[in-house]
């Protein structure tokens, strides 16, 4: 299969003909900039703190929660790469 084959597996070809695997998950720039200042555990704590910040600062969140449009689960923050490596 060549670099322009529609049947090629997900990925891409480099200019020198080497096949590279394409990332299956894309990170968004704002999240990357935000999390780059924290260690993994600090970022986990920041993510967990978002619910209380939303309750404190966002009338729209409080209203959505009150009307059952959003539900806080209290689940621990587990990153996608932690889930994929465990199972």
PDB file of N, CA and C in Angstrom:
ATOM      1  N   UNK A   1       0.839  -1.182   0.000  1.00  0.00           N
ATOM      2  CA  UNK A   1       0.000   0.000   0.000  1.00  0.00           C
ATOM      3  C   UNK A   1       0.877   1.237   0.000  1.00  0.00           C
ATOM      4  N   UNK A   2       0.486   2.209  -0.739  1.00  0.00           N
ATOM      5  CA  UNK A   2       1.254   3.441  -0.842  1.00  0.00           C
ATOM      6  C   UNK A   2       0.716   4.513   0.074  1.00  0.00           C
ATOM      7  N   UNK A   3       1.361   5.665   0.060  1.00  0.00           N
ATOM      8  CA  UNK A   3       0.956   6.738   0.960  1.00  0.00           C
ATOM      9  C   UNK A   3      -0.412   7.324   0.649  1.00  0.00           C
ATOM     10  N   UNK A   4      -0.961   7.058  -0.545  1.00  0.00           N
ATOM     11  CA  UNK A   4      -2.254   7.644  -0.897  1.00  0.00           C
ATOM     12  C   UNK A   4      -3.364   6.605  -0.971  1.00  0.00           C
ATOM     13  N   UNK A   5      -3.118   5.413  -0.486  1.00  0.00           N
ATOM     14  CA  UNK A   5      -4.112   4.349  -0.535  1.00  0.00           C
ATOM     15  C   UNK A   5      -5.251   4.631   0.442  1.00  0.00           C
ATOM     16  N   UNK A   6      -6.467   4.494  -0.029  1.00  0.00           N
ATOM     17  CA  UNK A   6      -7.630   4.685   0.845  1.00  0.00           C
ATOM     18  C   UNK A   6      -7.805   3.509   1.796  1.00  0.00           C
ATOM     19  N   UNK A   7      -7.161   2.390   1.509  1.00  0.00           N
ATOM     20  CA  UNK A   7      -7.295   1.207   2.348  1.00  0.00           C
ATOM     21  C   UNK A   7      -6.222   1.123   3.422  1.00  0.00           C
ATOM     22  N   UNK A   8      -5.332   2.097   3.456  1.00  0.00           N
ATOM     23  CA  UNK A   8      -4.237   2.064   4.428  1.00  0.00           C
ATOM     24  C   UNK A   8      -4.783   2.163   5.846  1.00  0.00           C
ATOM     25  N   UNK A   9      -4.095   1.529   6.765  1.00  0.00           N
ATOM     26  CA  UNK A   9      -4.464   1.618   8.178  1.00  0.00           C
ATOM     27  C   UNK A   9      -4.269   3.045   8.661  1.00  0.00           C
ATOM     28  N   UNK A  10      -4.934   3.444   9.769  1.00  0.00           N
ATOM     29  CA  UNK A  10      -4.764   4.806  10.274  1.00  0.00           C
ATOM     30  C   UNK A  10      -3.295   5.125  10.516  1.00  0.00           C
ATOM     31  N   UNK A  11      -2.897   6.296  10.115  1.00  0.00           N
ATOM     32  CA  UNK A  11      -1.521   6.734  10.282  1.00  0.00           C
ATOM     33  C   UNK A  11      -1.136   7.643   9.140  1.00  0.00           C
ATOM     34  N   UNK A  12       0.142   7.798   8.920  1.00  0.00           N
ATOM     35  CA  UNK A  12       0.603   8.634   7.821  1.00  0.00           C
ATOM     36  C   UNK A  12       1.985   8.186   7.384  1.00  0.00           C
ATOM     37  N   UNK A  13       2.370   8.633   6.207  1.00  0.00           N
ATOM     38  CA  UNK A  13       3.688   8.321   5.655  1.00  0.00           C
ATOM     39  C   UNK A  13       4.561   9.550   5.762  1.00  0.00           C
ATOM     40  N   UNK A  14       5.797   9.364   6.153  1.00  0.00           N
ATOM     41  CA  UNK A  14       6.749  10.470   6.175  1.00  0.00           C
ATOM     42  C   UNK A  14       7.329  10.629   4.783  1.00  0.00           C
ATOM     43  N   UNK A  15       8.056  11.706   4.555  1.00  0.00           N
ATOM     44  CA  UNK A  15       8.653  11.959   3.252  1.00  0.00           C
ATOM     45  C   UNK A  15       9.627  10.875   2.826  1.00  0.00           C
ATOM     46  N   UNK A  16      10.229  10.164   3.756  1.00  0.00           N
ATOM     47  CA  UNK A  16      11.192   9.119   3.402  1.00  0.00           C
ATOM     48  C   UNK A  16      10.541   7.734   3.340  1.00  0.00           C
ATOM     49  N   UNK A  17       9.209   7.688   3.295  1.00  0.00           N
ATOM     50  CA  UNK A  17       8.510   6.423   3.120  1.00  0.00           C
ATOM     51  C   UNK A  17       8.317   5.608   4.386  1.00  0.00           C
ATOM     52  N   UNK A  18       8.560   6.189   5.540  1.00  0.00           N
ATOM     53  CA  UNK A  18       8.389   5.477   6.806  1.00  0.00           C
ATOM     54  C   UNK A  18       6.956   5.664   7.288  1.00  0.00           C
ATOM     55  N   UNK A  19       6.331   4.577   7.698  1.00  0.00           N
ATOM     56  CA  UNK A  19       4.946   4.639   8.184  1.00  0.00           C
ATOM     57  C   UNK A  19       4.944   5.002   9.663  1.00  0.00           C
ATOM     58  N   UNK A  20       4.170   5.992  10.019  1.00  0.00           N
ATOM     59  CA  UNK A  20       4.043   6.426  11.409  1.00  0.00           C
ATOM     60  C   UNK A  20       2.610   6.201  11.861  1.00  0.00           C
ATOM     61  N   UNK A  21       2.449   5.811  13.108  1.00  0.00           N
ATOM     62  CA  UNK A  21       1.117   5.623  13.671  1.00  0.00           C
ATOM     63  C   UNK A  21       0.543   6.981  14.044  1.00  0.00           C
ATOM     64  N   UNK A  22      -0.693   7.186  13.673  1.00  0.00           N
ATOM     65  CA  UNK A  22      -1.371   8.434  13.984  1.00  0.00           C
ATOM     66  C   UNK A  22      -1.904   8.375  15.407  1.00  0.00           C
ATOM     67  N   UNK A  23      -1.831   9.488  16.118  1.00  0.00           N
ATOM     68  CA  UNK A  23      -2.413   9.545  17.462  1.00  0.00           C
ATOM     69  C   UNK A  23      -3.911   9.322  17.359  1.00  0.00           C
ATOM     70  N   UNK A  24      -4.449   8.540  18.261  1.00  0.00           N
ATOM     71  CA  UNK A  24      -5.885   8.288  18.233  1.00  0.00           C
ATOM     72  C   UNK A  24      -6.655   9.281  19.095  1.00  0.00           C
ATOM     73  N   UNK A  25      -5.975   9.973  19.960  1.00  0.00           N
ATOM     74  CA  UNK A  25      -6.633  10.987  20.791  1.00  0.00           C
ATOM     75  C   UNK A  25      -5.901  12.304  20.605  1.00  0.00           C
ATOM     76  N   UNK A  26      -6.665  13.341  20.333  1.00  0.00           N
ATOM     77  CA  UNK A  26      -6.066  14.652  20.164  1.00  0.00           C
ATOM     78  C   UNK A  26      -6.251  15.461  21.428  1.00  0.00           C
ATOM     79  N   UNK A  27      -5.198  16.091  21.832  1.00  0.00           N
ATOM     80  CA  UNK A  27      -5.261  16.990  22.978  1.00  0.00           C
ATOM     81  C   UNK A  27      -5.572  18.387  22.452  1.00  0.00           C
ATOM     82  N   UNK A  28      -6.326  19.127  23.171  1.00  0.00           N
ATOM     83  CA  UNK A  28      -6.659  20.492  22.783  1.00  0.00           C
ATOM     84  C   UNK A  28      -5.652  21.453  23.397  1.00  0.00           C
ATOM     85  N   UNK A  29      -5.296  22.481  22.643  1.00  0.00           N
ATOM     86  CA  UNK A  29      -4.259  23.426  23.071  1.00  0.00           C
ATOM     87  C   UNK A  29      -4.540  24.061  24.435  1.00  0.00           C
ATOM     88  N   UNK A  30      -5.755  24.557  24.718  1.00  0.00           N
ATOM     89  CA  UNK A  30      -5.972  25.166  26.040  1.00  0.00           C
ATOM     90  C   UNK A  30      -5.716  24.200  27.190  1.00  0.00           C
ATOM     91  N   UNK A  31      -6.118  22.950  27.019  1.00  0.00           N
ATOM     92  CA  UNK A  31      -5.890  21.955  28.069  1.00  0.00           C
ATOM     93  C   UNK A  31      -4.398  21.686  28.222  1.00  0.00           C
ATOM     94  N   UNK A  32      -3.691  21.580  27.100  1.00  0.00           N
ATOM     95  CA  UNK A  32      -2.245  21.345  27.165  1.00  0.00           C
ATOM     96  C   UNK A  32      -1.538  22.479  27.892  1.00  0.00           C
ATOM     97  N   UNK A  33      -1.915  23.725  27.593  1.00  0.00           N
ATOM     98  CA  UNK A  33      -1.276  24.868  28.257  1.00  0.00           C
ATOM     99  C   UNK A  33      -1.583  24.859  29.750  1.00  0.00           C
ATOM    100  N   UNK A  34      -2.809  24.521  30.107  1.00  0.00           N
ATOM    101  CA  UNK A  34      -3.208  24.527  31.512  1.00  0.00           C
ATOM    102  C   UNK A  34      -2.503  23.425  32.280  1.00  0.00           C
ATOM    103  N   UNK A  35      -2.503  22.220  31.754  1.00  0.00           N
ATOM    104  CA  UNK A  35      -1.934  21.099  32.501  1.00  0.00           C
ATOM    105  C   UNK A  35      -0.416  21.097  32.504  1.00  0.00           C
ATOM    106  N   UNK A  36       0.216  21.836  31.607  1.00  0.00           N
ATOM    107  CA  UNK A  36       1.681  21.818  31.529  1.00  0.00           C
ATOM    108  C   UNK A  36       2.346  22.427  32.758  1.00  0.00           C
ATOM    109  N   UNK A  37       1.599  23.193  33.548  1.00  0.00           N
ATOM    110  CA  UNK A  37       2.180  23.825  34.732  1.00  0.00           C
ATOM    111  C   UNK A  37       2.067  22.958  35.980  1.00  0.00           C
ATOM    112  N   UNK A  38       1.398  21.809  35.878  1.00  0.00           N
ATOM    113  CA  UNK A  38       1.163  20.949  37.032  1.00  0.00           C
ATOM    114  C   UNK A  38       1.813  19.579  36.847  1.00  0.00           C
ATOM    115  N   UNK A  39       2.135  18.941  37.949  1.00  0.00           N
ATOM    116  CA  UNK A  39       2.489  17.521  37.896  1.00  0.00           C
ATOM    117  C   UNK A  39       1.190  16.750  37.648  1.00  0.00           C
ATOM    118  N   UNK A  40       1.286  15.469  37.376  1.00  0.00           N
ATOM    119  CA  UNK A  40       0.083  14.672  37.126  1.00  0.00           C
ATOM    120  C   UNK A  40      -0.860  14.708  38.326  1.00  0.00           C
ATOM    121  N   UNK A  41      -0.328  14.560  39.530  1.00  0.00           N
ATOM    122  CA  UNK A  41      -1.186  14.547  40.718  1.00  0.00           C
ATOM    123  C   UNK A  41      -1.762  15.930  41.013  1.00  0.00           C
ATOM    124  N   UNK A  42      -0.991  16.982  40.756  1.00  0.00           N
ATOM    125  CA  UNK A  42      -1.523  18.340  40.931  1.00  0.00           C
ATOM    126  C   UNK A  42      -2.643  18.599  39.936  1.00  0.00           C
ATOM    127  N   UNK A  43      -2.463  18.146  38.693  1.00  0.00           N
ATOM    128  CA  UNK A  43      -3.500  18.325  37.676  1.00  0.00           C
ATOM    129  C   UNK A  43      -4.753  17.532  38.043  1.00  0.00           C
ATOM    130  N   UNK A  44      -4.570  16.329  38.581  1.00  0.00           N
ATOM    131  CA  UNK A  44      -5.707  15.510  39.031  1.00  0.00           C
ATOM    132  C   UNK A  44      -6.495  16.261  40.118  1.00  0.00           C
ATOM    133  N   UNK A  45      -5.778  16.865  41.064  1.00  0.00           N
ATOM    134  CA  UNK A  45      -6.436  17.624  42.139  1.00  0.00           C
ATOM    135  C   UNK A  45      -7.153  18.849  41.581  1.00  0.00           C
ATOM    136  N   UNK A  46      -6.533  19.520  40.605  1.00  0.00           N
ATOM    137  CA  UNK A  46      -7.178  20.678  39.971  1.00  0.00           C
ATOM    138  C   UNK A  46      -8.465  20.271  39.268  1.00  0.00           C
ATOM    139  N   UNK A  47      -8.431  19.154  38.564  1.00  0.00           N
ATOM    140  CA  UNK A  47      -9.631  18.676  37.875  1.00  0.00           C
ATOM    141  C   UNK A  47     -10.729  18.335  38.883  1.00  0.00           C
ATOM    142  N   UNK A  48     -10.360  17.697  39.974  1.00  0.00           N
ATOM    143  CA  UNK A  48     -11.340  17.326  40.996  1.00  0.00           C
ATOM    144  C   UNK A  48     -11.953  18.561  41.652  1.00  0.00           C
ATOM    145  N   UNK A  49     -11.204  19.641  41.733  1.00  0.00           N
ATOM    146  CA  UNK A  49     -11.689  20.868  42.374  1.00  0.00           C
ATOM    147  C   UNK A  49     -12.634  21.667  41.480  1.00  0.00           C
ATOM    148  N   UNK A  50     -12.742  21.322  40.214  1.00  0.00           N
ATOM    149  CA  UNK A  50     -13.563  22.101  39.288  1.00  0.00           C
ATOM    150  C   UNK A  50     -15.037  22.119  39.669  1.00  0.00           C
ATOM    151  N   UNK A  51     -15.562  21.030  40.189  1.00  0.00           N
ATOM    152  CA  UNK A  51     -16.986  20.988  40.539  1.00  0.00           C
ATOM    153  C   UNK A  51     -17.314  22.039  41.589  1.00  0.00           C
ATOM    154  N   UNK A  52     -16.515  22.096  42.639  1.00  0.00           N
ATOM    155  CA  UNK A  52     -16.785  23.091  43.687  1.00  0.00           C
ATOM    156  C   UNK A  52     -16.608  24.508  43.160  1.00  0.00           C
ATOM    157  N   UNK A  53     -15.641  24.724  42.278  1.00  0.00           N
ATOM    158  CA  UNK A  53     -15.472  26.053  41.676  1.00  0.00           C
ATOM    159  C   UNK A  53     -16.689  26.422  40.833  1.00  0.00           C
ATOM    160  N   UNK A  54     -17.195  25.459  40.080  1.00  0.00           N
ATOM    161  CA  UNK A  54     -18.388  25.730  39.275  1.00  0.00           C
ATOM    162  C   UNK A  54     -19.584  26.041  40.163  1.00  0.00           C
ATOM    163  N   UNK A  55     -19.764  25.262  41.216  1.00  0.00           N
ATOM    164  CA  UNK A  55     -20.870  25.537  42.141  1.00  0.00           C
ATOM    165  C   UNK A  55     -20.745  26.929  42.749  1.00  0.00           C
ATOM    166  N   UNK A  56     -19.545  27.318  43.100  1.00  0.00           N
ATOM    167  CA  UNK A  56     -19.315  28.611  43.734  1.00  0.00           C
ATOM    168  C   UNK A  56     -19.489  29.768  42.744  1.00  0.00           C
ATOM    169  N   UNK A  57     -18.986  29.598  41.516  1.00  0.00           N
ATOM    170  CA  UNK A  57     -18.863  30.732  40.598  1.00  0.00           C
ATOM    171  C   UNK A  57     -19.874  30.773  39.467  1.00  0.00           C
ATOM    172  N   UNK A  58     -20.604  29.714  39.218  1.00  0.00           N
ATOM    173  CA  UNK A  58     -21.460  29.665  38.033  1.00  0.00           C
ATOM    174  C   UNK A  58     -22.924  29.430  38.393  1.00  0.00           C
ATOM    175  N   UNK A  59     -23.720  30.484  38.238  1.00  0.00           N
ATOM    176  CA  UNK A  59     -25.159  30.349  38.469  1.00  0.00           C
ATOM    177  C   UNK A  59     -25.763  29.375  37.463  1.00  0.00           C
ATOM    178  N   UNK A  60     -25.253  29.369  36.246  1.00  0.00           N
ATOM    179  CA  UNK A  60     -25.766  28.453  35.221  1.00  0.00           C
ATOM    180  C   UNK A  60     -25.525  26.994  35.623  1.00  0.00           C
ATOM    181  N   UNK A  61     -24.351  26.698  36.189  1.00  0.00           N
ATOM    182  CA  UNK A  61     -24.071  25.326  36.637  1.00  0.00           C
ATOM    183  C   UNK A  61     -25.002  24.946  37.777  1.00  0.00           C
ATOM    184  N   UNK A  62     -25.182  25.856  38.737  1.00  0.00           N
ATOM    185  CA  UNK A  62     -26.068  25.558  39.869  1.00  0.00           C
ATOM    186  C   UNK A  62     -27.498  25.304  39.396  1.00  0.00           C
ATOM    187  N   UNK A  63     -27.954  26.092  38.432  1.00  0.00           N
ATOM    188  CA  UNK A  63     -29.306  25.909  37.911  1.00  0.00           C
ATOM    189  C   UNK A  63     -29.414  24.577  37.159  1.00  0.00           C
ATOM    190  N   UNK A  64     -28.415  24.260  36.347  1.00  0.00           N
ATOM    191  CA  UNK A  64     -28.428  22.987  35.612  1.00  0.00           C
ATOM    192  C   UNK A  64     -28.408  21.805  36.576  1.00  0.00           C
ATOM    193  N   UNK A  65     -27.627  21.915  37.635  1.00  0.00           N
ATOM    194  CA  UNK A  65     -27.572  20.847  38.640  1.00  0.00           C
ATOM    195  C   UNK A  65     -28.914  20.721  39.361  1.00  0.00           C
ATOM    196  N   UNK A  66     -29.495  21.847  39.711  1.00  0.00           N
ATOM    197  CA  UNK A  66     -30.768  21.852  40.431  1.00  0.00           C
ATOM    198  C   UNK A  66     -31.889  21.215  39.596  1.00  0.00           C
ATOM    199  N   UNK A  67     -31.828  21.396  38.279  1.00  0.00           N
ATOM    200  CA  UNK A  67     -32.871  20.855  37.399  1.00  0.00           C
ATOM    201  C   UNK A  67     -32.513  19.491  36.817  1.00  0.00           C
ATOM    202  N   UNK A  68     -31.439  18.892  37.307  1.00  0.00           N
ATOM    203  CA  UNK A  68     -31.082  17.543  36.876  1.00  0.00           C
ATOM    204  C   UNK A  68     -30.437  17.443  35.504  1.00  0.00           C
ATOM    205  N   UNK A  69     -29.970  18.561  34.961  1.00  0.00           N
ATOM    206  CA  UNK A  69     -29.322  18.528  33.650  1.00  0.00           C
ATOM    207  C   UNK A  69     -27.877  18.057  33.734  1.00  0.00           C
ATOM    208  N   UNK A  70     -27.245  18.271  34.872  1.00  0.00           N
ATOM    209  CA  UNK A  70     -25.902  17.745  35.136  1.00  0.00           C
ATOM    210  C   UNK A  70     -25.946  17.056  36.492  1.00  0.00           C
ATOM    211  N   UNK A  71     -25.125  16.058  36.644  1.00  0.00           N
ATOM    212  CA  UNK A  71     -25.053  15.342  37.915  1.00  0.00           C
ATOM    213  C   UNK A  71     -23.593  15.152  38.290  1.00  0.00           C
ATOM    214  N   UNK A  72     -23.261  15.523  39.491  1.00  0.00           N
ATOM    215  CA  UNK A  72     -21.905  15.346  39.996  1.00  0.00           C
ATOM    216  C   UNK A  72     -21.795  13.927  40.531  1.00  0.00           C
ATOM    217  N   UNK A  73     -20.811  13.185  40.033  1.00  0.00           N
ATOM    218  CA  UNK A  73     -20.690  11.779  40.414  1.00  0.00           C
ATOM    219  C   UNK A  73     -19.742  11.554  41.578  1.00  0.00           C
ATOM    220  N   UNK A  74     -18.789  12.446  41.769  1.00  0.00           N
ATOM    221  CA  UNK A  74     -17.797  12.233  42.811  1.00  0.00           C
ATOM    222  C   UNK A  74     -16.775  11.168  42.452  1.00  0.00           C
ATOM    223  N   UNK A  75     -16.773  10.743  41.195  1.00  0.00           N
ATOM    224  CA  UNK A  75     -15.816   9.727  40.742  1.00  0.00           C
ATOM    225  C   UNK A  75     -14.400  10.271  40.805  1.00  0.00           C
ATOM    226  N   UNK A  76     -13.436   9.415  41.095  1.00  0.00           N
ATOM    227  CA  UNK A  76     -12.044   9.871  41.084  1.00  0.00           C
ATOM    228  C   UNK A  76     -11.622  10.235  39.667  1.00  0.00           C
ATOM    229  N   UNK A  77     -10.686  11.150  39.544  1.00  0.00           N
ATOM    230  CA  UNK A  77     -10.177  11.554  38.236  1.00  0.00           C
ATOM    231  C   UNK A  77      -9.199  10.488  37.761  1.00  0.00           C
ATOM    232  N   UNK A  78      -9.555   9.824  36.657  1.00  0.00           N
ATOM    233  CA  UNK A  78      -8.694   8.813  36.045  1.00  0.00           C
ATOM    234  C   UNK A  78      -8.477   9.243  34.602  1.00  0.00           C
ATOM    235  N   UNK A  79      -7.236   9.437  34.211  1.00  0.00           N
ATOM    236  CA  UNK A  79      -6.927   9.898  32.866  1.00  0.00           C
ATOM    237  C   UNK A  79      -7.060   8.754  31.871  1.00  0.00           C
ATOM    238  N   UNK A  80      -7.327   9.087  30.616  1.00  0.00           N
ATOM    239  CA  UNK A  80      -7.573   8.068  29.595  1.00  0.00           C
ATOM    240  C   UNK A  80      -6.410   7.098  29.466  1.00  0.00           C
ATOM    241  N   UNK A  81      -5.178   7.586  29.573  1.00  0.00           N
ATOM    242  CA  UNK A  81      -4.028   6.693  29.398  1.00  0.00           C
ATOM    243  C   UNK A  81      -3.880   5.740  30.581  1.00  0.00           C
ATOM    244  N   UNK A  82      -4.416   6.108  31.736  1.00  0.00           N
ATOM    245  CA  UNK A  82      -4.406   5.200  32.884  1.00  0.00           C
ATOM    246  C   UNK A  82      -5.430   4.084  32.686  1.00  0.00           C
ATOM    247  N   UNK A  83      -6.578   4.410  32.117  1.00  0.00           N
ATOM    248  CA  UNK A  83      -7.602   3.394  31.834  1.00  0.00           C
ATOM    249  C   UNK A  83      -7.120   2.424  30.768  1.00  0.00           C
ATOM    250  N   UNK A  84      -6.466   2.938  29.723  1.00  0.00           N
ATOM    251  CA  UNK A  84      -6.028   2.086  28.616  1.00  0.00           C
ATOM    252  C   UNK A  84      -4.887   1.167  29.004  1.00  0.00           C
ATOM    253  N   UNK A  85      -4.036   1.576  29.938  1.00  0.00           N
ATOM    254  CA  UNK A  85      -2.911   0.727  30.316  1.00  0.00           C
ATOM    255  C   UNK A  85      -3.306  -0.326  31.343  1.00  0.00           C
ATOM    256  N   UNK A  86      -4.386  -0.085  32.083  1.00  0.00           N
ATOM    257  CA  UNK A  86      -4.825  -1.040  33.103  1.00  0.00           C
ATOM    258  C   UNK A  86      -5.502  -2.241  32.458  1.00  0.00           C
ATOM    259  N   UNK A  87      -6.411  -1.983  31.498  1.00  0.00           N
ATOM    260  CA  UNK A  87      -7.209  -3.060  30.945  1.00  0.00           C
ATOM    261  C   UNK A  87      -6.560  -3.715  29.799  1.00  0.00           C
TER     262      UNK A  87
END
